[in-house]
Coordinates of N, CA and C and ligand atoms in Angstrom, one line a residue:
M73 N 0.8 -1.2 0.1 CA 0.0 0.0 0.1 C 0.8 1.0 -0.1
P74 N 0.9 2.1 -1.2 CA 1.8 3.2 -1.0 C 1.2 4.2 0.0
S75 N 2.2 4.7 0.5 CA 1.6 5.9 1.4 C 1.6 7.2 0.6
T76 N 0.4 7.9 0.8 CA 0.1 9.1 0.1 C 1.0 10.4 0.9
R77 N 1.4 11.3 0.3 CA 2.5 12.3 1.0 C 1.9 13.8 0.1
T78 N 1.4 14.5 0.8 CA 0.9 15.8 0.2 C 2.1 16.9 0.8
H79 N 2.4 17.5 0.0 CA 3.2 18.8 0.3 C 2.6 20.2 0.3
A80 N 2.8 20.7 1.7 CA 2.3 22.1 1.7 C 3.0 22.8 0.6
P81 N 2.3 23.5 -0.3 CA 2.8 24.6 -1.1 C 3.5 25.7 -0.9
R82 N 4.7 25.9 -1.2 CA 5.5 27.3 -0.7 C 6.3 27.7 -1.5
G83 N 6.4 29.0 -1.5 CA 7.6 29.6 -2.1 C 7.5 29.4 -3.9
A84 N 9.0 29.5 -4.3 CA 9.3 29.7 -5.3 C 8.7 28.6 -6.6
L85 N 8.7 27.5 -6.0 CA 8.5 26.3 -6.8 C 7.1 26.0 -7.1
V86 N 6.2 26.7 -6.6 CA 4.8 26.5 -6.5 C 4.3 27.3 -7.9
F87 N 3.4 26.4 -8.5 CA 3.0 26.9 -9.9 C 1.4 26.9 -9.8
D88 N 0.7 27.8 -10.2 CA -0.7 28.0 -10.3 C -1.3 27.4 -11.6
M89 N -2.2 26.6 -11.3 CA -2.7 25.9 -12.6 C -3.9 26.4 -13.1
R90 N -4.4 27.4 -12.5 CA -5.5 28.1 -13.1 C -5.5 28.3 -14.6
Q91 N -4.6 28.8 -14.8 CA -4.5 29.0 -16.5 C -4.5 27.7 -17.3
L92 N -4.0 26.5 -16.6 CA -4.3 25.5 -17.7 C -5.6 25.0 -17.5
G93 N -6.2 25.0 -16.6 CA -7.5 24.4 -16.6 C -7.6 22.8 -16.4
R94 N -8.8 22.1 -16.5 CA -8.9 20.7 -16.4 C -9.2 20.2 -17.7
Q95 N -9.3 20.7 -18.6 CA -9.4 20.2 -19.8 C -8.4 19.3 -20.5
A96 N -8.5 17.9 -20.4 CA -7.3 16.9 -20.5 C -6.9 17.2 -21.8
G97 N -5.6 17.3 -22.1 CA -4.9 17.6 -23.2 C -4.4 19.0 -23.4
S98 N -5.0 20.1 -22.5 CA -4.4 21.4 -22.3 C -3.0 21.5 -21.9
A99 N -2.1 22.2 -22.6 CA -0.8 22.3 -22.0 C -0.4 23.6 -22.0
L100 N 0.6 23.9 -21.2 CA 1.2 25.1 -20.7 C 2.6 24.9 -20.3
T101 N 3.5 26.0 -21.1 CA 4.9 25.5 -20.5 C 5.3 26.9 -19.9
Q102 N 6.1 26.9 -18.8 CA 6.5 27.9 -18.1 C 8.0 27.9 -17.9
T103 N 8.5 29.0 -17.7 CA 10.1 29.2 -17.5 C 10.2 30.0 -16.0
R104 N 11.2 29.4 -15.3 CA 11.5 30.4 -14.2 C 12.6 30.2 -13.8
T105 N 13.2 31.2 -13.0 CA 14.6 31.0 -12.3 C 14.1 31.1 -10.7
V106 N 14.8 30.1 -10.1 CA 14.3 29.9 -8.8 C 15.5 30.0 -7.9
P107 N 15.4 30.2 -6.8 CA 16.6 30.2 -5.8 C 16.5 28.6 -5.3
A108 N 17.7 28.1 -5.6 CA 18.0 26.7 -5.0 C 17.6 26.5 -3.4
P109 N 16.8 25.4 -3.4 CA 16.4 25.0 -1.7 C 17.8 24.5 -1.2
D110 N 17.5 24.4 0.2 CA 18.8 23.7 0.9 C 18.8 22.4 0.6
D111 N 19.7 21.5 1.2 CA 19.7 19.9 1.2 C 20.0 19.2 -0.3
L112 N 20.3 20.4 -1.4 CA 20.5 19.7 -2.7 C 22.1 19.2 -2.8
H113 N 22.3 18.3 -1.9 CA 23.8 17.9 -2.1 C 24.2 16.6 -1.5
L114 N 25.2 16.2 -2.1 CA 25.7 14.8 -1.7 C 27.0 15.1 -0.9
E115 N 27.9 14.1 -0.7 CA 29.0 14.5 0.3 C 29.9 15.4 -0.2
L116 N 30.2 15.2 -1.6 CA 31.3 16.1 -2.3 C 30.7 17.4 -2.9
I117 N 29.5 17.2 -3.3 CA 29.1 18.4 -4.4 C 27.7 18.8 -4.1
G118 N 27.2 19.8 -4.4 CA 25.9 19.9 -4.4 C 25.2 21.7 -5.0
V119 N 24.4 21.8 -4.8 CA 23.7 23.1 -5.2 C 23.9 24.1 -4.2
P120 N 24.5 25.3 -4.5 CA 24.4 26.2 -3.2 C 23.3 26.6 -3.0
V121 N 22.9 27.0 -1.9 CA 21.5 27.4 -1.2 C 21.3 28.8 -1.9
G122 N 20.2 29.0 -2.5 CA 19.9 30.4 -2.8 C 20.4 30.6 -4.5
A123 N 21.5 29.8 -4.9 CA 21.8 29.9 -6.5 C 20.5 30.0 -7.2
D124 N 20.9 30.6 -8.3 CA 19.9 30.5 -9.4 C 19.7 29.4 -10.2
V125 N 18.4 28.6 -10.1 CA 18.4 27.4 -10.9 C 17.3 27.7 -12.1
A126 N 17.7 27.4 -13.2 CA 16.6 27.7 -14.2 C 15.9 26.4 -14.6
L127 N 14.5 26.8 -14.6 CA 13.7 25.6 -14.7 C 12.6 26.0 -15.9
E128 N 12.7 24.9 -16.7 CA 11.6 24.9 -17.9 C 10.6 23.6 -17.6
V129 N 9.3 24.1 -17.4 CA 8.3 23.0 -17.1 C 7.1 23.0 -18.0
R130 N 6.7 21.9 -18.6 CA 5.5 21.8 -19.4 C 4.5 21.2 -18.4
F131 N 3.5 21.6 -18.2 CA 2.3 21.2 -17.5 C 1.1 20.8 -18.5
E132 N 0.7 19.7 -18.4 CA -0.3 18.9 -19.4 C -1.5 18.5 -18.5
A133 N -2.7 19.0 -18.8 CA -3.9 18.3 -18.1 C -4.2 17.1 -18.5
V134 N -4.3 16.0 -17.5 CA -4.7 14.7 -18.1 C -5.6 14.3 -17.2
S135 N -6.5 13.2 -17.4 CA -7.7 13.0 -16.9 C -7.6 13.0 -15.2
E136 N -6.5 12.5 -14.7 CA -6.3 12.3 -13.3 C -5.7 13.4 -12.4
G137 N -5.0 14.3 -13.5 CA -4.4 15.5 -13.0 C -3.4 16.2 -13.7
V138 N -2.2 16.5 -13.1 CA -1.5 17.1 -14.1 C 0.0 16.4 -14.4
L139 N 0.4 16.4 -15.6 CA 1.6 15.8 -15.7 C 2.7 17.0 -15.9
A140 N 3.6 16.9 -14.9 CA 4.6 17.9 -15.1 C 5.9 17.5 -15.7
T141 N 6.3 17.9 -16.8 CA 7.9 17.5 -17.2 C 8.5 18.6 -17.5
G142 N 9.9 18.4 -17.0 CA 10.8 19.6 -17.1 C 12.1 19.2 -17.0
T143 N 12.8 20.4 -17.0 CA 14.3 20.2 -16.8 C 14.6 21.5 -16.1
A144 N 15.7 21.3 -15.2 CA 16.4 22.2 -14.2 C 17.9 22.1 -14.7
I145 N 18.2 23.4 -14.6 CA 19.8 23.4 -14.7 C 20.1 24.4 -13.8
A146 N 21.2 23.7 -12.6 CA 21.6 24.4 -11.4 C 23.4 24.3 -11.3
P147 N 23.5 25.2 -10.9 CA 24.9 25.7 -10.7 C 25.5 24.3 -9.7
L148 N 26.8 24.0 -9.7 CA 27.3 23.0 -8.6 C 28.5 23.5 -7.8
A149 N 28.9 23.4 -6.7 CA 30.1 23.6 -6.2 C 30.5 22.6 -4.9
G150 N 31.8 22.1 -5.3 CA 32.0 21.0 -4.4 C 33.6 20.8 -4.5
E151 N 34.0 19.6 -4.6 CA 35.4 19.3 -4.3 C 35.8 18.0 -5.2
C152 N 36.7 18.1 -5.8 CA 37.0 16.9 -6.5 C 37.5 15.5 -5.7
A153 N 36.8 14.4 -6.2 CA 36.8 13.4 -5.4 C 38.4 12.6 -5.4
R154 N 38.9 12.9 -6.4 CA 40.5 12.6 -6.5 C 41.6 13.6 -5.8
C155 N 41.5 14.7 -6.1 CA 42.5 15.7 -5.5 C 41.9 16.6 -4.6
L156 N 40.6 16.8 -4.2 CA 40.1 17.5 -3.2 C 40.1 19.1 -3.4
A157 N 40.6 19.2 -4.9 CA 40.4 20.7 -5.2 C 39.2 21.0 -5.4
P158 N 38.8 22.6 -5.0 CA 37.2 23.2 -5.1 C 37.1 22.9 -6.7
L159 N 35.6 22.9 -6.9 CA 35.6 22.8 -8.3 C 34.1 23.3 -8.3
T160 N 33.9 24.0 -9.5 CA 32.6 24.3 -9.8 C 31.7 23.5 -11.0
S161 N 30.8 23.4 -11.2 CA 30.3 23.0 -12.5 C 28.8 22.9 -12.7
S162 N 28.1 22.3 -13.5 CA 26.5 22.4 -13.3 C 25.9 21.4 -13.5
V163 N 24.6 21.1 -13.3 CA 23.9 19.8 -13.7 C 22.6 20.1 -14.3
T164 N 22.2 19.4 -15.1 CA 21.0 19.5 -15.7 C 20.2 18.1 -15.4
A165 N 19.0 18.4 -14.9 CA 18.2 17.4 -14.3 C 16.7 17.3 -14.9
S166 N 16.1 16.1 -15.5 CA 15.0 16.1 -16.0 C 14.0 15.4 -15.3
F167 N 13.0 15.5 -15.3 CA 11.9 15.0 -14.6 C 10.5 14.9 -15.1
Q168 N 9.7 14.0 -14.6 CA 8.4 13.9 -15.5 C 7.6 13.4 -14.2
E169 N 6.5 14.0 -13.7 CA 5.9 13.5 -12.5 C 4.4 14.0 -12.6
L170 N 3.5 12.9 -12.3 CA 2.2 13.2 -12.4 C 1.5 13.8 -10.9
Y171 N 0.9 14.7 -10.9 CA 0.2 15.5 -9.8 C -1.3 15.2 -9.8
L172 N -1.5 14.6 -8.7 CA -2.9 14.1 -8.8 C -4.2 15.4 -8.4
Y173 N -5.3 15.3 -9.0 CA -6.1 16.4 -8.5 C -6.6 15.9 -6.9
A174 N -6.7 16.9 -6.1 CA -7.0 16.2 -4.7 C -8.5 15.7 -4.7
G175 N -8.6 14.7 -3.9 CA -9.9 14.1 -3.7 C -10.5 13.4 -4.9
G176 N -9.5 13.2 -5.9 CA -10.0 12.5 -7.1 C -10.3 11.0 -6.9
R177 N -10.7 10.6 -7.9 CA -11.2 9.0 -7.8 C -10.0 8.3 -7.9
H178 N -8.8 8.7 -8.3 CA -7.5 7.9 -8.6 C -6.7 8.3 -7.4
D179 N -7.2 8.8 -6.5 CA -6.2 9.4 -5.3 C -5.5 8.2 -4.6
K180 N -6.0 7.0 -4.5 CA -5.6 6.1 -3.6 C -4.6 5.1 -4.4
H181 N -4.6 5.3 -5.8 CA -4.0 4.3 -6.6 C -2.4 4.7 -6.9
E182 N -1.7 3.6 -7.2 CA -0.4 3.9 -7.8 C -0.2 4.8 -9.1
K183 N 0.8 5.3 -9.1 CA 0.8 5.8 -10.3 C 1.0 4.9 -11.6
H184 N 0.5 5.5 -12.7 CA 0.3 4.8 -13.9 C 1.8 4.6 -14.3
D185 N 2.0 3.4 -14.9 CA 3.4 3.1 -15.5 C 3.7 3.9 -16.8
R186 N 2.6 4.1 -17.4 CA 2.9 4.8 -18.5 C 3.4 6.3 -18.3
Y187 N 3.5 6.8 -17.1 CA 4.1 8.1 -16.9 C 5.3 7.8 -16.6
D188 N 5.9 6.5 -16.1 CA 7.4 6.6 -16.0 C 8.2 6.6 -17.0
K189 N 9.4 7.3 -17.1 CA 10.4 7.4 -18.2 C 10.9 6.0 -18.3
N190 N 11.2 5.6 -19.4 CA 11.8 4.7 -19.8 C 13.4 4.4 -19.0
D191 N 13.9 5.3 -19.1 CA 15.4 5.3 -18.5 C 15.6 5.4 -17.1
R192 N 14.5 5.4 -16.5 CA 14.5 5.2 -15.1 C 15.0 3.9 -14.5
N193 N 16.0 3.9 -13.4 CA 16.5 3.0 -12.9 C 15.3 2.4 -11.7
D194 N 15.7 1.1 -11.6 CA 14.9 0.5 -10.5 C 14.8 1.2 -9.2
E195 N 15.9 1.6 -8.8 CA 15.8 2.4 -7.5 C 14.7 3.5 -7.3
Q196 N 14.9 4.3 -8.4 CA 13.9 5.1 -8.5 C 12.6 4.8 -8.7
E197 N 12.3 3.8 -9.5 CA 11.1 3.2 -9.6 C 10.5 3.0 -7.9
E198 N 11.4 2.2 -7.1 CA 11.0 1.9 -5.9 C 10.7 3.2 -5.2
Q199 N 11.5 4.2 -5.2 CA 10.9 5.4 -4.5 C 9.5 6.1 -5.0
D200 N 9.6 6.1 -6.4 CA 8.2 6.6 -6.7 C 7.0 5.8 -6.2
A201 N 7.4 4.5 -6.3 CA 6.2 3.5 -6.1 C 5.3 3.9 -4.7
G202 N 6.3 4.5 -3.6 CA 5.7 4.9 -2.3 C 5.1 6.3 -2.3
E203 N 5.3 6.9 -3.4 CA 5.0 8.6 -3.3 C 4.0 8.8 -4.2
L204 N 3.1 9.7 -3.8 CA 2.2 10.3 -4.7 C 2.1 11.8 -4.7
Y205 N 2.4 12.5 -5.6 CA 2.2 14.0 -5.5 C 0.8 14.5 -5.7
H206 N 0.3 15.4 -5.0 CA -0.9 16.0 -5.2 C -1.0 17.6 -5.4
L207 N -2.2 18.0 -6.1 CA -2.1 19.1 -6.2 C -2.9 19.7 -4.8
D208 N -2.6 21.0 -4.5 CA -3.4 21.6 -3.7 C -4.3 22.6 -4.2
G209 N -5.4 22.3 -4.4 CA -6.6 23.2 -5.3 C -6.0 23.7 -6.7
D210 N -5.6 24.7 -6.9 CA -5.0 24.8 -8.3 C -3.5 25.1 -8.1
L211 N -3.2 24.8 -7.1 CA -1.5 24.8 -6.6 C -0.8 23.8 -7.0
L212 N 0.3 23.7 -7.5 CA 1.2 22.5 -7.7 C 2.5 23.0 -7.2
D213 N 3.1 22.4 -6.3 CA 4.3 22.4 -5.8 C 5.3 21.4 -6.4
L214 N 6.1 22.0 -7.0 CA 7.1 21.3 -8.0 C 8.3 20.9 -7.0
E215 N 8.2 21.4 -5.9 CA 9.7 21.0 -5.0 C 10.0 19.7 -5.0
P216 N 9.2 19.0 -4.5 CA 9.6 17.3 -4.1 C 10.1 16.7 -5.4
A217 N 9.5 16.9 -6.6 CA 10.0 16.3 -7.9 C 11.1 17.0 -8.2
F218 N 11.3 18.3 -8.2 CA 12.3 18.9 -8.6 C 13.5 18.5 -7.7
R219 N 13.5 18.3 -6.5 CA 14.5 18.0 -5.6 C 14.9 16.5 -6.0
D220 N 13.8 15.5 -5.9 CA 14.5 14.2 -6.4 C 15.4 14.3 -7.5
A221 N 14.8 14.9 -8.6 CA 15.6 14.9 -9.9 C 16.9 15.2 -9.6
V222 N 17.1 16.6 -9.0 CA 18.6 17.2 -8.9 C 19.4 16.5 -8.2
V223 N 18.9 15.8 -7.2 CA 19.9 15.0 -6.4 C 20.3 13.8 -6.9
L224 N 19.1 13.3 -7.8 CA 19.7 12.0 -8.5 C 20.7 12.2 -9.6
A225 N 20.5 13.5 -10.0 CA 21.5 13.8 -11.3 C 22.9 14.2 -10.7
L226 N 23.2 14.5 -9.3 CA 24.4 14.9 -8.8 C 25.3 13.9 -9.0
P227 N 26.6 14.3 -9.3 CA 27.5 13.0 -9.5 C 28.4 12.6 -8.1
M228 N 28.1 11.2 -8.0 CA 28.9 10.5 -6.8 C 30.2 11.0 -6.6
S229 N 31.1 11.0 -7.6 CA 32.6 11.0 -7.6 C 32.8 12.2 -8.8
P230 N 32.5 13.7 -8.0 CA 32.9 14.8 -9.3 C 34.1 14.8 -9.4
L231 N 34.7 15.2 -10.4 CA 36.3 15.1 -10.9 C 36.6 16.8 -11.4
C232 N 37.7 17.2 -10.9 CA 38.0 18.5 -11.4 C 38.0 18.7 -12.8
R233 N 38.5 17.5 -13.5 CA 38.8 16.9 -14.9 C 38.7 15.6 -14.9
E234 N 38.2 15.2 -16.2 CA 38.1 13.9 -16.6 C 39.3 13.0 -16.0
D235 N 40.7 13.5 -16.4 CA 41.6 12.7 -16.2 C 42.8 13.1 -14.8
C236 N 41.8 13.7 -14.1 CA 42.6 14.3 -13.0 C 43.4 13.2 -12.3
P237 N 44.7 13.4 -12.0 CA 45.8 12.3 -11.5 C 45.5 12.1 -10.0
G238 N 44.9 13.1 -9.4 CA 44.7 12.8 -7.9 C 45.8 13.3 -7.1
L239 N 46.2 12.7 -5.7 CA 47.4 13.1 -5.0 C 48.3 12.2 -5.0
C240 N 49.5 12.5 -4.9 CA 50.4 11.7 -4.4 C 50.3 10.8 -3.3
A241 N 50.4 9.4 -3.5 CA 50.2 8.8 -2.4 C 51.4 8.7 -1.2
E242 N 52.6 9.2 -1.6 CA 53.6 9.3 -0.6 C 53.5 10.7 0.2
C243 N 53.5 11.7 -0.6 CA 53.5 13.2 0.3 C 52.1 14.0 0.1
G244 N 51.0 13.3 -0.5 CA 49.7 14.2 -0.6 C 49.6 15.3 -1.8
A245 N 50.8 15.7 -2.3 CA 50.7 17.1 -3.3 C 49.8 16.4 -4.5
P246 N 49.4 17.5 -4.9 CA 48.2 17.2 -6.0 C 49.2 17.0 -7.3
L247 N 49.1 15.9 -7.9 CA 49.7 15.5 -9.0 C 49.7 16.3 -10.2
A248 N 48.7 17.0 -10.2 CA 48.3 17.9 -11.6 C 49.4 19.2 -11.3
D249 N 49.5 19.5 -10.1 CA 50.5 20.9 -9.9 C 51.8 20.1 -9.8
A250 N 52.0 19.1 -9.3 CA 53.5 18.6 -9.0 C 54.3 18.4 -10.3
G251 N 53.7 18.2 -11.5 CA 54.3 18.0 -12.7 C 54.5 16.4 -12.8
P252 N 55.0 15.8 -14.2 CA 55.2 14.7 -14.5 C 56.3 14.2 -13.7
G253 N 57.2 15.0 -13.7 CA 58.5 14.6 -12.9 C 58.7 14.4 -11.4
H254 N 57.4 14.5 -10.7 CA 57.5 14.4 -9.3 C 57.4 12.8 -9.0
R255 N 58.3 12.4 -8.4 CA 58.6 11.2 -7.6 C 59.3 11.2 -6.4
H256 N 59.2 10.2 -5.7 CA 59.9 10.0 -4.4 C 60.9 9.0 -4.7
D257 N 62.3 9.2 -4.5 CA 63.3 8.3 -4.6 C 63.6 7.6 -3.1
A258 N 63.1 6.5 -2.9 CA 62.8 5.9 -1.4 C 64.3 6.0 -0.7
A259 N 65.3 5.5 -1.8 CA 66.6 5.1 -1.3 C 67.3 6.3 -0.8
A260 N 66.8 7.7 -1.2 CA 67.6 8.9 -0.9 C 67.6 8.9 0.4
D261 N 66.5 8.7 1.1 CA 66.3 9.0 2.7 C 66.3 7.8 3.3
P262 N 67.2 7.6 4.2 CA 67.1 6.2 4.8 C 65.9 6.3 5.8
R263 N 65.4 7.2 6.1 CA 64.2 7.1 7.1 C 63.0 6.3 6.2
W264 N 62.8 6.7 5.0 CA 62.0 6.3 4.2 C 62.0 4.8 3.9
A265 N 63.3 4.5 3.7 CA 63.8 3.1 3.4 C 63.4 2.1 4.5
A266 N 63.8 2.7 5.6 CA 63.5 2.0 7.0 C 61.8 1.8 7.1
L267 N 61.2 3.0 7.0 CA 59.8 2.6 7.1 C 59.2 1.6 6.1
K268 N 59.8 1.8 4.7 CA 59.1 0.8 3.8 C 59.4 -0.8 4.4
Q269 N 60.8 -0.8 5.0 CA 61.1 -2.0 5.3 C 60.1 -2.7 6.4
L270 N 59.8 -1.9 7.3 CA 58.8 -2.2 8.2 C 57.3 -2.8 7.7
G271 N 57.2 -1.9 6.6 CA 56.0 -2.1 5.9 C 55.8 -3.4 5.1
D272 N 57.0 -3.8 4.6 CA 57.1 -5.2 3.9 C 56.8 -6.2 4.9
Q273 N 57.5 -5.9 6.1 CA 57.7 -7.0 7.2 C 56.3 -7.1 7.7
D274 N 55.6 -6.1 7.7 CA 54.1 -6.3 8.5 C 53.3 -7.3 7.4
D275 N 53.6 -6.9 6.1 CA 52.8 -7.5 4.9 C 53.3 -9.0 5.0
N276 N 54.5 -9.5 5.1 CA 54.8 -10.9 5.3 C 54.1 -11.4 6.7
D277 N 54.4 -10.8 7.6 CA 53.4 -11.3 9.0 C 52.2 -11.4 8.5
Y278 N 51.5 -10.6 7.8 CA 49.9 -10.8 7.5 C 50.0 -12.2 6.9
Q279 N 50.5 -12.3 5.7 CA 50.5 -13.3 4.9 C 50.7 -14.5 5.6
D280 N 51.6 -14.7 6.6 CA 51.9 -16.0 7.4 C 50.7 -16.2 8.0
R281 N 50.4 -15.3 8.9 CA 49.0 -15.5 10.0 C 47.8 -16.0 8.9
R282 N 47.8 -15.5 7.6 CA 46.6 -15.9 6.8 C 46.8 -17.2 6.5
A283 N 48.0 -17.6 6.0 CA 48.2 -19.1 5.5 C 48.0 -20.0 6.6
R284 N 48.4 -19.6 8.1 CA 48.1 -20.5 9.2 C 46.6 -20.6 9.5
A285 N 46.0 -19.4 9.3 CA 44.5 -19.5 9.5 C 43.9 -20.4 8.7
T286 N 44.3 -20.4 7.3 CA 43.6 -21.4 6.2 C 43.9 -22.6 6.6
D287 N 45.3 -23.0 7.0 CA 45.7 -24.4 7.4 C 44.5 -24.8 8.6
L288 N 44.4 -24.0 9.6 CA 43.5 -24.3 10.6 C 42.3 -24.8 10.1
Q289 N 41.6 -23.8 9.3 CA 40.3 -24.0 8.7 C 40.2 -25.4 8.0
E290 N 41.1 -25.8 7.1 CA 41.0 -26.7 6.3 C 41.5 -27.9 7.3
G291 N 42.0 -27.8 8.2 CA 42.2 -28.6 9.4 C 42.6 -29.9 9.3
Ligands
LIG564 ZN1 41.0 16.9 -9.2
LIG565 ZN1 54.7 13.3 -3.7

């Protein structure tokens, strides 16, 4: 049984559907620049709160509600997953959601499959299955659909550039700045050599213990 959730209309992402009317098939396209709400971010990157988000939405009246199909283009700020350098970019998120008329006869039903976009992954279908959007009178609050679409479109591992070489494993310097000649000659510093030997020793001990443990198991 899907839970129904109504969102109280508020602010910049609420659209008035009076102009559209309820005649199935009538459509209306609106463009709007809205300030980004908070919480549009993952661990490494996100949309800065209040940043300008360009929104274009086509509203289409269908028998049970309004189908909202749109695109949002939002600026991003965060850091590179490999070298941790600050980066800025942008994200384009597309969405298509059905908003049901309040109190309609389809109110308690799950969303129709035909409104699901083909390229959606299973994870999102699971999310959608539990969530229905409703109009509040003539008002359509696009925020939940917008939010889901933008967060899904955020990159999990943002990169400052496609071929970012990351950080030097030994000294932590960004390899892009350090240049191709950057390397550490372990033999040049006896302290590094000593450390390296210790490390190798640990590895050997570990392998021995593992081997013994396996012997015991096989017993
Ligand atoms: Zn980087
Ligand atoms: Zn280094």
